[in-house]
PDB file of C-alpha atoms and ligand atoms in Angstrom:
ATOM      1  CA  UNK U  57       8.634  68.019 161.343  1.00  0.00           C
ATOM      2  CA  UNK U  58       7.224  64.644 162.227  1.00  0.00           C
ATOM      3  CA  UNK U  59       7.002  62.049 159.756  1.00  0.00           C
ATOM      4  CA  UNK U  60       5.991  58.100 160.442  1.00  0.00           C
ATOM      5  CA  UNK U  61       9.666  57.087 160.802  1.00  0.00           C
ATOM      6  CA  UNK U  62      10.619  59.873 163.547  1.00  0.00           C
ATOM      7  CA  UNK U  63       8.790  58.504 166.820  1.00  0.00           C
ATOM      8  CA  UNK U  64       6.720  60.814 169.081  1.00  0.00           C
ATOM      9  CA  UNK U  65       8.846  61.368 172.146  1.00  0.00           C
ATOM     10  CA  UNK U  66       7.773  62.151 175.704  1.00  0.00           C
ATOM     11  CA  UNK U  67      10.008  63.038 179.098  1.00  0.00           C
ATOM     12  CA  UNK U  68      10.545  65.264 181.755  1.00  0.00           C
ATOM     13  CA  UNK U  69      13.569  67.839 182.065  1.00  0.00           C
ATOM     14  CA  UNK U  70      14.820  69.405 185.063  1.00  0.00           C
ATOM     15  CA  UNK U  71      15.878  72.916 185.272  1.00  0.00           C
ATOM     16  CA  UNK U  72      18.712  73.177 187.763  1.00  0.00           C
ATOM     17  CA  UNK U  73      21.282  75.676 189.040  1.00  0.00           C
ATOM     18  CA  UNK U  74      22.145  78.485 191.539  1.00  0.00           C
ATOM     19  CA  UNK U  75      19.734  80.865 192.675  1.00  0.00           C
ATOM     20  CA  UNK U  76      18.707  83.767 190.453  1.00  0.00           C
ATOM     21  CA  UNK U  77      20.659  82.689 187.214  1.00  0.00           C
ATOM     22  CA  UNK U  78      17.462  82.524 185.202  1.00  0.00           C
ATOM     23  CA  UNK U  79      15.863  79.115 185.296  1.00  0.00           C
ATOM     24  CA  UNK U  80      12.261  80.367 185.793  1.00  0.00           C
ATOM     25  CA  UNK U  81      12.773  82.990 183.267  1.00  0.00           C
ATOM     26  CA  UNK U  82      13.921  80.216 180.999  1.00  0.00           C
ATOM     27  CA  UNK U  83      11.203  78.042 181.794  1.00  0.00           C
ATOM     28  CA  UNK U  84       8.699  80.713 180.807  1.00  0.00           C
ATOM     29  CA  UNK U  85      10.382  81.476 177.548  1.00  0.00           C
ATOM     30  CA  UNK U  86      10.068  77.773 176.823  1.00  0.00           C
ATOM     31  CA  UNK U  87       6.408  77.669 177.526  1.00  0.00           C
ATOM     32  CA  UNK U  88       5.623  81.267 176.311  1.00  0.00           C
ATOM     33  CA  UNK U  89       3.749  81.927 179.354  1.00  0.00           C
ATOM     34  CA  UNK U  90       4.540  83.521 182.455  1.00  0.00           C
ATOM     35  CA  UNK U  91       3.798  80.494 184.748  1.00  0.00           C
ATOM     36  CA  UNK U  92       6.646  80.780 187.174  1.00  0.00           C
ATOM     37  CA  UNK U  93       7.259  83.876 188.968  1.00  0.00           C
ATOM     38  CA  UNK U  94      10.600  85.814 188.162  1.00  0.00           C
ATOM     39  CA  UNK U  95      12.270  88.656 190.505  1.00  0.00           C
ATOM     40  CA  UNK U  96      15.694  89.932 190.674  1.00  0.00           C
ATOM     41  CA  UNK U  97      16.027  88.164 194.214  1.00  0.00           C
ATOM     42  CA  UNK U  98      17.616  84.892 194.747  1.00  0.00           C
ATOM     43  CA  UNK U  99      15.082  82.236 196.257  1.00  0.00           C
ATOM     44  CA  UNK U 100      12.048  83.336 194.289  1.00  0.00           C
ATOM     45  CA  UNK U 101      11.050  80.067 193.316  1.00  0.00           C
ATOM     46  CA  UNK U 102      10.139  77.977 196.382  1.00  0.00           C
ATOM     47  CA  UNK U 103       8.430  75.138 194.710  1.00  0.00           C
ATOM     48  CA  UNK U 104       8.728  72.593 192.054  1.00  0.00           C
ATOM     49  CA  UNK U 105       7.007  74.213 188.920  1.00  0.00           C
ATOM     50  CA  UNK U 106       5.897  71.932 186.171  1.00  0.00           C
ATOM     51  CA  UNK U 107       5.338  73.624 182.512  1.00  0.00           C
ATOM     52  CA  UNK U 108       4.450  71.402 179.525  1.00  0.00           C
ATOM     53  CA  UNK U 109       5.480  72.396 176.102  1.00  0.00           C
ATOM     54  CA  UNK U 110       3.486  70.106 173.512  1.00  0.00           C
ATOM     55  CA  UNK U 111       4.846  70.047 170.050  1.00  0.00           C
ATOM     56  CA  UNK U 112       4.029  67.741 166.962  1.00  0.00           C
ATOM     57  CA  UNK U 113       7.062  65.678 167.516  1.00  0.00           C
ATOM     58  CA  UNK U 114       7.510  65.509 171.520  1.00  0.00           C
ATOM     59  CA  UNK U 115       5.796  66.533 174.618  1.00  0.00           C
ATOM     60  CA  UNK U 116       8.175  68.102 177.144  1.00  0.00           C
ATOM     61  CA  UNK U 117       7.577  68.463 180.955  1.00  0.00           C
ATOM     62  CA  UNK U 118       9.673  71.107 182.349  1.00  0.00           C
ATOM     63  CA  UNK U 119      10.750  71.113 186.114  1.00  0.00           C
ATOM     64  CA  UNK U 120      11.571  74.398 187.365  1.00  0.00           C
ATOM     65  CA  UNK U 121      13.242  74.251 191.053  1.00  0.00           C
ATOM     66  CA  UNK U 122      14.420  76.426 193.605  1.00  0.00           C
ATOM     67  CA  UNK U 123      18.232  77.250 193.348  1.00  0.00           C
ATOM     68  CA  UNK U 124      20.425  75.076 194.913  1.00  0.00           C
ATOM     69  CA  UNK U 125      22.233  76.453 197.868  1.00  0.00           C
ATOM     70  CA  UNK U 126      24.506  75.969 200.853  1.00  0.00           C
ATOM     71  CA  UNK U 127      22.502  78.122 203.341  1.00  0.00           C
ATOM     72  CA  UNK U 128      20.273  75.191 205.071  1.00  0.00           C
ATOM     73  CA  UNK U 129      19.836  76.550 208.417  1.00  0.00           C
ATOM     74  CA  UNK U 130      15.969  77.247 208.302  1.00  0.00           C
ATOM     75  CA  UNK U 131      13.633  74.651 207.646  1.00  0.00           C
ATOM     76  CA  UNK U 132      12.114  76.428 204.634  1.00  0.00           C
ATOM     77  CA  UNK U 133      15.585  76.436 203.299  1.00  0.00           C
ATOM     78  CA  UNK U 134      16.045  72.806 204.026  1.00  0.00           C
ATOM     79  CA  UNK U 135      12.989  72.214 202.141  1.00  0.00           C
ATOM     80  CA  UNK U 136      13.905  74.265 199.068  1.00  0.00           C
ATOM     81  CA  UNK U 137      17.204  72.393 198.941  1.00  0.00           C
ATOM     82  CA  UNK U 138      15.380  69.110 198.885  1.00  0.00           C
ATOM     83  CA  UNK U 139      12.863  70.042 196.079  1.00  0.00           C
ATOM     84  CA  UNK U 140      15.898  71.303 194.048  1.00  0.00           C
ATOM     85  CA  UNK U 141      17.547  67.582 194.327  1.00  0.00           C
ATOM     86  CA  UNK U 142      14.428  65.802 193.696  1.00  0.00           C
ATOM     87  CA  UNK U 143      13.802  66.911 190.301  1.00  0.00           C
ATOM     88  CA  UNK U 144      17.073  65.660 188.722  1.00  0.00           C
ATOM     89  CA  UNK U 145      15.988  62.229 189.918  1.00  0.00           C
ATOM     90  CA  UNK U 146      12.685  62.207 188.331  1.00  0.00           C
ATOM     91  CA  UNK U 147      13.880  63.679 185.042  1.00  0.00           C
ATOM     92  CA  UNK U 148      15.146  61.992 181.576  1.00  0.00           C
ATOM     93  CA  UNK U 149      17.328  65.152 180.760  1.00  0.00           C
ATOM     94  CA  UNK U 150      19.082  67.753 183.142  1.00  0.00           C
ATOM     95  CA  UNK U 151      19.526  71.218 182.024  1.00  0.00           C
ATOM     96  CA  UNK U 152      22.528  73.254 184.197  1.00  0.00           C
ATOM     97  CA  UNK U 153      21.839  76.893 184.138  1.00  0.00           C
ATOM     98  CA  UNK U 154      24.404  78.995 184.891  1.00  0.00           C
ATOM     99  CA  UNK U 155      24.879  83.151 184.922  1.00  0.00           C
ATOM    100  CA  UNK U 156      27.120  84.009 181.809  1.00  0.00           C
ATOM    101  CA  UNK U 157      30.548  82.091 181.247  1.00  0.00           C
ATOM    102  CA  UNK U 158      31.469  82.104 184.827  1.00  0.00           C
ATOM    103  CA  UNK U 159      32.191  78.746 186.582  1.00  0.00           C
ATOM    104  CA  UNK U 160      32.540  78.290 190.491  1.00  0.00           C
ATOM    105  CA  UNK U 161      32.547  75.892 193.155  1.00  0.00           C
ATOM    106  CA  UNK U 162      28.721  75.957 193.517  1.00  0.00           C
ATOM    107  CA  UNK U 163      28.684  74.666 189.881  1.00  0.00           C
ATOM    108  CA  UNK U 164      31.397  72.031 190.369  1.00  0.00           C
ATOM    109  CA  UNK U 165      29.084  70.999 193.046  1.00  0.00           C
ATOM    110  CA  UNK U 166      26.120  70.863 190.954  1.00  0.00           C
ATOM    111  CA  UNK U 167      27.899  68.884 188.400  1.00  0.00           C
ATOM    112  CA  UNK U 168      28.819  66.399 191.111  1.00  0.00           C
ATOM    113  CA  UNK U 169      25.123  65.976 191.881  1.00  0.00           C
ATOM    114  CA  UNK U 170      24.186  65.542 188.541  1.00  0.00           C
ATOM    115  CA  UNK U 171      26.784  63.551 186.920  1.00  0.00           C
ATOM    116  CA  UNK U 172      26.264  60.445 188.674  1.00  0.00           C
ATOM    117  CA  UNK U 173      22.788  60.011 187.673  1.00  0.00           C
ATOM    118  CA  UNK U 174      23.784  59.112 184.232  1.00  0.00           C
ATOM    119  CA  UNK U 175      21.479  61.183 182.481  1.00  0.00           C
ATOM    120  CA  UNK U 176      22.184  63.647 179.499  1.00  0.00           C
ATOM    121  CA  UNK U 177      22.942  66.758 180.970  1.00  0.00           C
ATOM    122  CA  UNK U 178      22.797  70.089 178.834  1.00  0.00           C
ATOM    123  CA  UNK U 179      24.675  73.500 179.805  1.00  0.00           C
ATOM    124  CA  UNK U 180      23.016  76.567 179.339  1.00  0.00           C
ATOM    125  CA  UNK U 181      24.914  79.596 179.650  1.00  0.00           C
ATOM    126  CA  UNK U 182      22.221  82.254 180.185  1.00  0.00           C
ATOM    127  CA  UNK U 183      22.279  85.998 180.462  1.00  0.00           C
ATOM    128  CA  UNK U 184      24.765  86.458 177.337  1.00  0.00           C
ATOM    129  CA  UNK U 185      22.910  89.681 176.491  1.00  0.00           C
ATOM    130  CA  UNK U 186      24.935  90.996 179.486  1.00  0.00           C
ATOM    131  CA  UNK U 187      28.511  89.989 177.653  1.00  0.00           C
ATOM    132  CA  UNK U 188      30.121  92.423 175.630  1.00  0.00           C
ATOM    133  CA  UNK U 189      32.873  90.143 174.166  1.00  0.00           C
ATOM    134  CA  UNK U 190      31.048  87.225 172.659  1.00  0.00           C
ATOM    135  CA  UNK U 191      34.306  85.417 171.792  1.00  0.00           C
ATOM    136  CA  UNK U 192      34.794  84.650 175.487  1.00  0.00           C
ATOM    137  CA  UNK U 193      31.933  82.156 175.344  1.00  0.00           C
ATOM    138  CA  UNK U 194      33.582  79.723 172.945  1.00  0.00           C
ATOM    139  CA  UNK U 195      37.014  79.738 175.040  1.00  0.00           C
ATOM    140  CA  UNK U 196      34.460  79.155 178.157  1.00  0.00           C
ATOM    141  CA  UNK U 197      32.562  76.277 176.724  1.00  0.00           C
ATOM    142  CA  UNK U 198      35.759  74.736 175.386  1.00  0.00           C
ATOM    143  CA  UNK U 199      37.446  74.691 178.890  1.00  0.00           C
ATOM    144  CA  UNK U 200      34.250  73.571 180.674  1.00  0.00           C
ATOM    145  CA  UNK U 201      33.418  70.753 178.374  1.00  0.00           C
ATOM    146  CA  UNK U 202      37.409  69.368 178.513  1.00  0.00           C
ATOM    147  CA  UNK U 203      36.730  68.478 182.226  1.00  0.00           C
ATOM    148  CA  UNK U 204      32.816  68.064 182.314  1.00  0.00           C
ATOM    149  CA  UNK U 205      31.163  65.486 180.137  1.00  0.00           C
ATOM    150  CA  UNK U 206      28.029  67.613 178.877  1.00  0.00           C
ATOM    151  CA  UNK U 207      25.766  66.441 176.127  1.00  0.00           C
ATOM    152  CA  UNK U 208      25.778  69.994 174.572  1.00  0.00           C
ATOM    153  CA  UNK U 209      26.228  73.473 175.455  1.00  0.00           C
ATOM    154  CA  UNK U 210      23.796  76.369 174.860  1.00  0.00           C
ATOM    155  CA  UNK U 211      24.142  80.140 174.876  1.00  0.00           C
ATOM    156  CA  UNK U 212      21.016  81.804 175.808  1.00  0.00           C
ATOM    157  CA  UNK U 213      19.503  85.015 176.477  1.00  0.00           C
ATOM    158  CA  UNK U 214      16.340  83.519 178.516  1.00  0.00           C
ATOM    159  CA  UNK U 215      14.788  87.193 178.919  1.00  0.00           C
ATOM    160  CA  UNK U 216      14.612  87.877 175.534  1.00  0.00           C
ATOM    161  CA  UNK U 217      14.130  84.234 174.284  1.00  0.00           C
ATOM    162  CA  UNK U 218      17.189  83.952 172.131  1.00  0.00           C
ATOM    163  CA  UNK U 219      18.603  80.413 171.820  1.00  0.00           C
ATOM    164  CA  UNK U 220      15.602  78.890 173.459  1.00  0.00           C
ATOM    165  CA  UNK U 221      13.830  77.169 170.315  1.00  0.00           C
ATOM    166  CA  UNK U 222      17.325  75.610 169.673  1.00  0.00           C
ATOM    167  CA  UNK U 223      17.576  74.491 173.084  1.00  0.00           C
ATOM    168  CA  UNK U 224      14.007  72.857 173.004  1.00  0.00           C
ATOM    169  CA  UNK U 225      14.867  70.866 169.734  1.00  0.00           C
ATOM    170  CA  UNK U 226      17.965  69.655 171.450  1.00  0.00           C
ATOM    171  CA  UNK U 227      16.174  68.638 174.460  1.00  0.00           C
ATOM    172  CA  UNK U 228      13.346  66.767 172.333  1.00  0.00           C
ATOM    173  CA  UNK U 229      16.116  64.881 170.388  1.00  0.00           C
ATOM    174  CA  UNK U 230      17.301  63.748 173.750  1.00  0.00           C
ATOM    175  CA  UNK U 231      13.828  62.443 175.362  1.00  0.00           C
ATOM    176  CA  UNK U 232      12.910  58.782 175.554  1.00  0.00           C
ATOM    177  CA  UNK U 233      10.021  57.625 172.938  1.00  0.00           C
ATOM    178  CA  UNK U 234       6.782  57.598 174.053  1.00  0.00           C
ATOM    179  CA  UNK U 235       3.227  59.094 173.996  1.00  0.00           C
ATOM    180  CA  UNK U 236       2.224  62.429 175.169  1.00  0.00           C
ATOM    181  CA  UNK U 237       1.146  62.087 179.100  1.00  0.00           C
ATOM    182  CA  UNK U 238      -0.839  65.379 179.142  1.00  0.00           C
ATOM    183  CA  UNK U 239      -3.508  66.730 176.930  1.00  0.00           C
ATOM    184  CA  UNK U 240      -2.535  69.395 174.390  1.00  0.00           C
ATOM    185  CA  UNK U 241      -4.039  72.256 176.016  1.00  0.00           C
ATOM    186  CA  UNK U 242      -2.608  71.542 179.492  1.00  0.00           C
ATOM    187  CA  UNK U 243       0.485  73.821 180.616  1.00  0.00           C
ATOM    188  CA  UNK U 244       1.082  73.077 184.003  1.00  0.00           C
ATOM    189  CA  UNK U 245      -0.450  70.646 186.711  1.00  0.00           C
ATOM    190  CA  UNK U 246      -0.768  73.332 189.185  1.00  0.00           C
ATOM    191  CA  UNK U 247      -4.050  74.904 190.155  1.00  0.00           C
ATOM    192  CA  UNK U 248      -5.170  78.572 189.569  1.00  0.00           C
ATOM    193  CA  UNK U 249      -5.126  78.414 193.204  1.00  0.00           C
ATOM    194  CA  UNK U 250      -1.610  77.921 193.629  1.00  0.00           C
ATOM    195  CA  UNK U 251      -0.743  80.490 190.714  1.00  0.00           C
ATOM    196  CA  UNK U 252      -2.708  82.995 192.410  1.00  0.00           C
ATOM    197  CA  UNK U 253      -0.547  82.672 195.679  1.00  0.00           C
ATOM    198  CA  UNK U 254       2.438  82.763 193.451  1.00  0.00           C
ATOM    199  CA  UNK U 255       1.436  86.040 191.757  1.00  0.00           C
ATOM    200  CA  UNK U 256       0.965  87.715 195.102  1.00  0.00           C
ATOM    201  CA  UNK U 257       4.303  86.602 196.658  1.00  0.00           C
ATOM    202  CA  UNK U 258       6.007  87.610 193.475  1.00  0.00           C
ATOM    203  CA  UNK U 259       4.828  91.099 194.183  1.00  0.00           C
ATOM    204  CA  UNK U 260       5.966  90.866 197.882  1.00  0.00           C
ATOM    205  CA  UNK U 261       9.427  89.958 196.519  1.00  0.00           C
ATOM    206  CA  UNK U 262       9.475  93.141 194.114  1.00  0.00           C
ATOM    207  CA  UNK U 263       7.940  95.702 196.436  1.00  0.00           C
ATOM    208  CA  UNK U 264       9.263  94.958 199.778  1.00  0.00           C
ATOM    209  CA  UNK U 265      12.945  95.551 200.825  1.00  0.00           C
ATOM    210  CA  UNK U 266      15.800  93.000 200.855  1.00  0.00           C
ATOM    211  CA  UNK U 267      14.741  90.933 203.947  1.00  0.00           C
ATOM    212  CA  UNK U 268      11.351  90.934 204.522  1.00  0.00           C
ATOM    213  CA  UNK U 269      10.275  88.919 201.451  1.00  0.00           C
ATOM    214  CA  UNK U 270      11.770  85.866 202.935  1.00  0.00           C
ATOM    215  CA  UNK U 271       9.934  86.355 205.769  1.00  0.00           C
ATOM    216  CA  UNK U 272       6.452  86.097 204.071  1.00  0.00           C
ATOM    217  CA  UNK U 273       4.150  83.194 202.707  1.00  0.00           C
ATOM    218  CA  UNK U 274       1.068  83.372 200.953  1.00  0.00           C
ATOM    219  CA  UNK U 275      -2.097  81.422 201.415  1.00  0.00           C
ATOM    220  CA  UNK U 276      -5.315  81.355 199.452  1.00  0.00           C
ATOM    221  CA  UNK U 277      -8.426  81.519 201.555  1.00  0.00           C
ATOM    222  CA  UNK U 278     -10.917  82.209 199.145  1.00  0.00           C
ATOM    223  CA  UNK U 279     -11.271  81.075 195.430  1.00  0.00           C
ATOM    224  CA  UNK U 280     -14.703  81.629 193.774  1.00  0.00           C
ATOM    225  CA  UNK U 281     -15.506  81.662 190.182  1.00  0.00           C
ATOM    226  CA  UNK U 282     -18.598  83.458 189.169  1.00  0.00           C
ATOM    227  CA  UNK U 283     -20.214  84.243 185.633  1.00  0.00           C
ATOM    228  CA  UNK U 284     -18.302  87.408 185.302  1.00  0.00           C
ATOM    229  CA  UNK U 285     -15.337  87.317 187.942  1.00  0.00           C
ATOM    230  CA  UNK U 286     -13.169  85.229 189.996  1.00  0.00           C
ATOM    231  CA  UNK U 287     -13.218  86.216 193.877  1.00  0.00           C
ATOM    232  CA  UNK U 288      -9.853  85.737 195.333  1.00  0.00           C
ATOM    233  CA  UNK U 289      -8.918  86.174 199.049  1.00  0.00           C
ATOM    234  CA  UNK U 290      -5.095  85.739 200.284  1.00  0.00           C
ATOM    235  CA  UNK U 291      -3.471  85.836 203.334  1.00  0.00           C
ATOM    236  CA  UNK U 292       0.152  87.332 203.667  1.00  0.00           C
ATOM    237  CA  UNK U 293       1.676  85.856 206.534  1.00  0.00           C
ATOM    238  CA  UNK U 294       4.564  87.561 208.312  1.00  0.00           C
ATOM    239  CA  UNK U 295       7.026  86.164 211.070  1.00  0.00           C
ATOM    240  CA  UNK U 296       6.718  89.058 213.419  1.00  0.00           C
ATOM    241  CA  UNK U 297       4.208  91.848 214.331  1.00  0.00           C
ATOM    242  CA  UNK U 298       6.464  94.622 213.416  1.00  0.00           C
ATOM    243  CA  UNK U 299       6.492  93.196 209.640  1.00  0.00           C
ATOM    244  CA  UNK U 300       2.840  93.552 209.375  1.00  0.00           C
ATOM    245  CA  UNK U 301       2.876  97.555 209.172  1.00  0.00           C
ATOM    246  CA  UNK U 302       5.546  97.523 206.655  1.00  0.00           C
ATOM    247  CA  UNK U 303       3.541  95.226 204.392  1.00  0.00           C
ATOM    248  CA  UNK U 304       0.308  97.202 204.899  1.00  0.00           C
ATOM    249  CA  UNK U 305       2.392 100.802 204.528  1.00  0.00           C
ATOM    250  CA  UNK U 306       1.020 104.222 205.490  1.00  0.00           C
ATOM    251  CA  UNK U 307      -2.754 104.349 205.008  1.00  0.00           C
ATOM    252  CA  UNK U 308      -2.533 100.923 203.438  1.00  0.00           C
ATOM    253  CA  UNK U 309      -0.721 102.186 200.446  1.00  0.00           C
ATOM    254  CA  UNK U 310       1.850  99.200 199.859  1.00  0.00           C
ATOM    255  CA  UNK U 311      -0.440  96.796 200.457  1.00  0.00           C
ATOM    256  CA  UNK U 312      -2.882  98.354 197.919  1.00  0.00           C
ATOM    257  CA  UNK U 313       0.049  98.573 195.106  1.00  0.00           C
ATOM    258  CA  UNK U 314       0.934  94.893 195.887  1.00  0.00           C
ATOM    259  CA  UNK U 315      -2.765  93.836 195.517  1.00  0.00           C
ATOM    260  CA  UNK U 316      -3.364  95.720 192.244  1.00  0.00           C
ATOM    261  CA  UNK U 317      -0.158  94.275 190.678  1.00  0.00           C
ATOM    262  CA  UNK U 318      -0.848  91.162 191.677  1.00  0.00           C
ATOM    263  CA  UNK U 319      -4.570  91.125 190.503  1.00  0.00           C
ATOM    264  CA  UNK U 320      -3.221  92.298 187.022  1.00  0.00           C
ATOM    265  CA  UNK U 321      -0.912  89.567 186.675  1.00  0.00           C
ATOM    266  CA  UNK U 322      -3.734  86.837 187.506  1.00  0.00           C
ATOM    267  CA  UNK U 323      -6.148  88.755 185.004  1.00  0.00           C
ATOM    268  CA  UNK U 324      -3.257  88.220 182.657  1.00  0.00           C
ATOM    269  CA  UNK U 325      -2.764  84.439 183.089  1.00  0.00           C
ATOM    270  CA  UNK U 326      -6.225  83.285 183.890  1.00  0.00           C
ATOM    271  CA  UNK U 327      -7.891  85.521 181.000  1.00  0.00           C
ATOM    272  CA  UNK U 328     -10.622  86.700 183.468  1.00  0.00           C
ATOM    273  CA  UNK U 329     -11.418  89.589 185.462  1.00  0.00           C
ATOM    274  CA  UNK U 330     -10.069  89.109 189.104  1.00  0.00           C
ATOM    275  CA  UNK U 331     -11.398  90.762 192.277  1.00  0.00           C
ATOM    276  CA  UNK U 332      -8.625  90.318 194.998  1.00  0.00           C
ATOM    277  CA  UNK U 333      -8.607  90.897 198.475  1.00  0.00           C
ATOM    278  CA  UNK U 334      -5.481  90.623 200.811  1.00  0.00           C
ATOM    279  CA  UNK U 335      -5.050  90.270 204.553  1.00  0.00           C
ATOM    280  CA  UNK U 336      -1.762  90.531 206.607  1.00  0.00           C
ATOM    281  CA  UNK U 337      -1.628  88.118 209.757  1.00  0.00           C
ATOM    282  CA  UNK U 338       1.423  87.238 211.931  1.00  0.00           C
ATOM    283  CA  UNK U 339       2.581  83.533 212.487  1.00  0.00           C
ATOM    284  CA  UNK U 340       5.721  83.465 214.556  1.00  0.00           C
ATOM    285  CA  UNK U 341       8.616  82.020 212.998  1.00  0.00           C
ATOM    286  CA  UNK U 342       6.856  80.220 210.408  1.00  0.00           C
ATOM    287  CA  UNK U 343       9.788  79.583 208.280  1.00  0.00           C
ATOM    288  CA  UNK U 344      11.423  77.519 210.897  1.00  0.00           C
ATOM    289  CA  UNK U 345       7.809  75.654 211.931  1.00  0.00           C
ATOM    290  CA  UNK U 346       7.062  72.385 210.176  1.00  0.00           C
ATOM    291  CA  UNK U 347       3.289  72.890 210.690  1.00  0.00           C
ATOM    292  CA  UNK U 348       3.289  76.308 209.043  1.00  0.00           C
ATOM    293  CA  UNK U 349       5.590  74.965 206.264  1.00  0.00           C
ATOM    294  CA  UNK U 350       3.006  72.220 205.810  1.00  0.00           C
ATOM    295  CA  UNK U 351      -0.087  74.648 206.046  1.00  0.00           C
ATOM    296  CA  UNK U 352       1.310  76.978 203.225  1.00  0.00           C
ATOM    297  CA  UNK U 353       2.205  74.225 200.824  1.00  0.00           C
ATOM    298  CA  UNK U 354       5.850  73.718 201.093  1.00  0.00           C
ATOM    299  CA  UNK U 355       6.052  70.195 202.383  1.00  0.00           C
ATOM    300  CA  UNK U 356       3.491  67.193 200.965  1.00  0.00           C
TER     301      UNK U 356
HETATM  302  N1  GDP I 544      20.279  90.241 181.520  1.00  0.00           N
HETATM  303  C1  GDP I 544      19.249  89.016 181.686  1.00  0.00           C
HETATM  304  N2  GDP I 544      18.877  89.016 182.824  1.00  0.00           N
HETATM  305  C2  GDP I 544      18.118  87.638 182.826  1.00  0.00           C
HETATM  306  C3  GDP I 544      17.685  86.751 181.871  1.00  0.00           C
HETATM  307  N3  GDP I 544      17.391  85.606 182.468  1.00  0.00           N
HETATM  308  C4  GDP I 544      17.050  86.132 183.763  1.00  0.00           C
HETATM  309  N4  GDP I 544      17.294  87.224 184.011  1.00  0.00           N
HETATM  310  C5  GDP I 544      17.274  88.252 185.144  1.00  0.00           C
HETATM  311  O1  GDP I 544      17.557  87.380 186.288  1.00  0.00           O
HETATM  312  C6  GDP I 544      16.908  87.673 187.567  1.00  0.00           C
HETATM  313  C7  GDP I 544      16.658  86.133 188.030  1.00  0.00           C
HETATM  314  O2  GDP I 544      15.939  85.393 187.199  1.00  0.00           O
HETATM  315  P1  GDP I 544      15.126  84.168 187.725  1.00  0.00           P
HETATM  316  O3  GDP I 544      14.454  83.392 186.365  1.00  0.00           O
HETATM  317  O4  GDP I 544      13.873  84.352 188.608  1.00  0.00           O
HETATM  318  O5  GDP I 544      16.197  83.274 188.397  1.00  0.00           O
HETATM  319  P2  GDP I 544      15.876  81.765 189.081  1.00  0.00           P
HETATM  320  O6  GDP I 544      16.108  81.937 190.387  1.00  0.00           O
HETATM  321  O7  GDP I 544      17.277  80.921 188.255  1.00  0.00           O
HETATM  322  O8  GDP I 544      14.773  81.119 188.477  1.00  0.00           O
HETATM  323  C8  GDP I 544      15.854  88.074 187.081  1.00  0.00           C
HETATM  324  O9  GDP I 544      15.780  89.502 187.478  1.00  0.00           O
HETATM  325  C9  GDP I 544      15.476  87.993 185.243  1.00  0.00           C
HETATM  326  O10 GDP I 544      15.111  88.858 184.932  1.00  0.00           O
HETATM  327  C10 GDP I 544      18.781  87.256 180.509  1.00  0.00           C
HETATM  328  O11 GDP I 544      18.772  86.245 179.830  1.00  0.00           O
HETATM  329  N5  GDP I 544      19.445  88.213 180.604  1.00  0.00           N
HETATM  330 MG1   MG I 545      13.228  80.906 189.672  1.00  0.00          MG
END
């Protein structure tokens, strides 16, 4: 509750962690909205996604990031790591998300990246629903905090939203005093055009095999609002001619499936009827091509 004696707070929070630990699921749970795309595959998130939570006592700008990972061979991977490293620098509070009560070298490396920034770091132990023996959580937390100076530890099931409200309260307390920077009804700084491309990419991640999703990028060519319907045209870029047929499928069945699922996601998020048309085109080795990365919105 906000009274005259409790100041309003505003600040930025970066969600940081290894790929696939549930950062985007957590962002969505905090927002109460499917803003950031989520799939069972690592490296689903390729951008810095801002989600804005507005409450009476605080406005919280949440930054979802691609997971920090070691492989940096392709230009795209290099770019993903760059985005993931930048967010903590601009944030006031950091949330290190991990997958259950497990700590490995990658987490140690992430801690070493965050600690020197001198900002409060919260540890969010996610996916606790997968754990039969919950007592392990307490011994784990005691052990990790003995060696690492976290400002707090939270146990979450982001998928169900468990623990998320308490985490938000804790974050709000740690933010600096300040006026809200965004309008009350603003929930992101991203355009619908961008969000539409992401929803197509989510279906590519979900419906294509293990390797192919990483060879695809989505570019919106048409985005037209009319009174009754929004018309969206998107190009799915692949890296080789042979990949085109796989995305399209026999008699276009796969592309149709991708299109209708993505369209449903858009209608839900935009709260409007959407007409979506998809094309598949080849851009040789785009993920290692600086000009293509720029064209597809992966670099500024
Ligand atoms: N069991 C379980 N799975 C989760 C939870 N949170 C996220 N996931 C799943 O973990 C996978 C990766 O989630 P995502 O949010 O994309 O992770 P990110 O790469 O860190 O952004 C998805 O399949 C999610 O549904 C959770 O609390 N419990
Ligand atoms: Mg993600």
